[in-house]
Amino acid sequence: MKTLTSAHSSSTLVLLMLLIALQATTALKNDIDIYSLTVESKISSRFAHTVVTSRVVNRADTVKEAAFQMELPKKAFITNFSMIIDGVTYPGTIKEKAAAQEQYSTAMARGESAGLVKATGRKTEQFQVSVSVAPAAKITFELVYEELLKRQLGTYELLLKIQPQQLVKHLQMDIHIFEPQGIRFLETESTFMTNELAEALTTSQNKTKAHIRFKPSLSQQQKSPEQQDTVLNGNFIIRYDVNRTLSGGSIQIENGYFVHYFAPEGLPTMPKNVVFVIDKSGSMSGRKIQQTREALIKILGDLRPNDQFNLVIFSSEIAQWKPSMVQASANNVNEAKSYAATIKAQGGTNINDAMMTAVKLLDKSNRQELLPSGSVSLIILLTDGDPTEGETNPVKIQKNVREAINGQYSLFCLGFGLDVSYVFLEKLALDNGGLARRIYEDSDSALQLQDFYQEVANPLLSAVTFEYPSNTVEKVTQENLGLLFKGSEMVVAGKLRDQSPDVLSAKVSGQVHKQNITFQTESKVVEQEEEFRSPKYIFHNFMERLWAYLTIQQLLKQIVSASDAERPALESQALGLSLNYSFVTPLTSMVVTKPEGLEQVAEKPKEDGRGHLNLDFFFPPETSSESPTLAPILAPHAILSLPGQSVDRLCVDIEHSQGPVNLLSDPDQGVEVTGQFDTTQFSWIEVTFRNPQLQVRVSPEHVVVTRNQRSSAYKWKKTLFSVLPGLKMTIDKNGLLLLSGPDKVTIGLLFWEGPEPGLRLLLQDTDCFSSHVSGNLGQFYQDVLWKHPGGKDNERTLTVQGSDYLATRELKLDFQEGPPGTEISCWSVTL
């Protein structure tokens, strides 16, 4: 596998990701005690300044080694690191990479144990420093890093990865958010939180600011009173968005610098012409091609009727689905889905000819004037390997594609797996107005592909440019930003001239359906300066650093596409800014000197690499003649609580069903539950909420939550605690997923691993149902008439909406606590 640079590894992800993983390598087993761990993140206008402080003590009577280890976002730049040992500060020094490497090599030559920190993961990169600690000595580690939070599918996301590996006496996270535009919504989610631990979480919010604090006690951190192990091992996530106007522009000013955010509301989606170029070479066989087929079928279903599309499937040979672009009609989409389902992996990798075929398809439609007026044309390439057939020289392929596209279309490159030449794909995309993204080979690869498509599925504006009065501003970042997609945001920053006017005005121009459109925005300089000067929770002078951060990121992108003659000047400019503002970037490193004179070098890693009613209030229990030992006691497919009835639970089993079935629908509650029943079990169950807009789809493999067109996959028995406006979503250690909220019916979902394993469903708080509830399960919340048919005491007839159901008193397994389940007596109905 090639080692690749990655300033753009997560491309235009509009999200806020701060991942913290802090731990002592051997924790208390090594007598190194982390007695304090704090994280403070100050977010001012999407720019996050995060300080992580870890205090440890050596409680042994011999020298021990303590390690500070953490993960941070790939888009973040480390700006400072220091160790304080016995009152002496040992700072990290940021240097040009070549100088840092020389210093590191010199230390190695002396036999000192210096170490390069290069580890990189899916969304994060790792930083680690270890140091010897004398008996009873205390050490303080402090790391600072900064990141611009980019908007993805309408959301910024802050993700803290908590992993102390031991109980910590003082553990605290404080996240301060200040957004002058106003905070539109705020959500939290955790993969380790429980209802008990959630008591340590407090959230306060007003129009423009929010404060989230997590401060668990020692007892709350413990797995159990008998164990000294911590439950804190997972992700803590904060998601939010800001208020916007139709003009979509917000200019904010601080200390002589400005930032201009642009994300207009209410624009219609432009029609698009998209060619999917799919690698089906032999290396794609197995899970890769299976997930590609699954994702492609879902993506095709999301095309809009006014879109045009085609498929180019390639290995050694090139095959195009249709001779020309076709309308995304229902018939064409269904035919394309059938075609995609037959794709099999075999052969080599002829990327050059596949790309030429895709460009020719669009060129042909352009010449014949068959593309919709004002539409946007996209090419999406998915491959998992280097070119092995036809033209195999990456430089020549890049030249061929650039000349063929000639600025007419945008190219997006998806690299599947770790063996793909990412640098080749990144340059290919950046040369042609797009971006590259790595798709990680994992159980959620299909979701990664779908999420990427959603990012580019709804173009709003093309040829977007920003203009400012030349006598007002200087040192402006990139002003020609191309395509704007729904749910994203464009950001420009700059410096005001010394004699700037009282009002900063800006004009943003673009095209919608080939018609020019202009947005005018202005901001009062003094008023803005005052807004950012007073609050104590703001990291001050951040806007100048934001400008430097953005400029460096843009220079790093330009370096990827630059010629050999242009590259040195760009690198020199990016290096100068990195050193001046103390950023660890791909051009700089941080040398960490230890007390014993040893050194470690930190570098920017490179890409390539519930309550129940009383039971049996009126009905007598089953008689002893109905012995439950004569047959195995099984868990029903669904358990329904029935408020107002003479029995609190109804156990429902489904014998057979063809196609998806409406299990539950309540328009007043804004909830719908559907499921697919195959033979004896559900293959999937889907819950859709109207407010907040959320879809939860469960299968035996995992739980998929879709919010704002973005999907996240969770594994059963991996705990989750998510608080959205008006809805709470939790998964406990037994794998029970509960969806609940004020004045909402609680819906429970579980993958049952006991006898007759499969998906199970339960309903609680059902007194919240409205009179309009319907569906196979919802019907039991209408007027239900219970009749005693005579003969057997353990049989009743349920009459609901003109249909009669035989209910039998039986022992069933309550699956809510997981296997082996608890025996309950309930009335059992088969549908």
XYZ file of C-alpha atoms in Angstrom, residues 548 551-553 555-556 559 568-580 583 585 587-588:
24
model
C -4.690 31.184 8.897
C -5.559 29.525 4.183
C -3.274 26.609 5.074
C -5.988 24.067 4.234
C -2.829 25.857 0.089
C -2.480 22.161 0.924
C -0.284 21.731 -3.640
C 7.637 25.179 -4.007
C 6.025 28.633 -3.672
C 2.790 27.151 -2.333
C 4.671 24.949 0.125
C 6.731 27.908 1.296
C 3.620 29.990 1.943
C 1.842 27.157 3.813
C 4.994 26.431 5.854
C 5.377 30.073 6.849
C 1.791 30.260 8.111
C 2.142 26.904 9.923
C 5.227 28.104 11.799
C 3.886 31.613 12.457
C 0.146 24.575 13.638
C 0.503 20.481 9.558
C 4.734 20.548 6.490
C 5.694 20.846 10.182
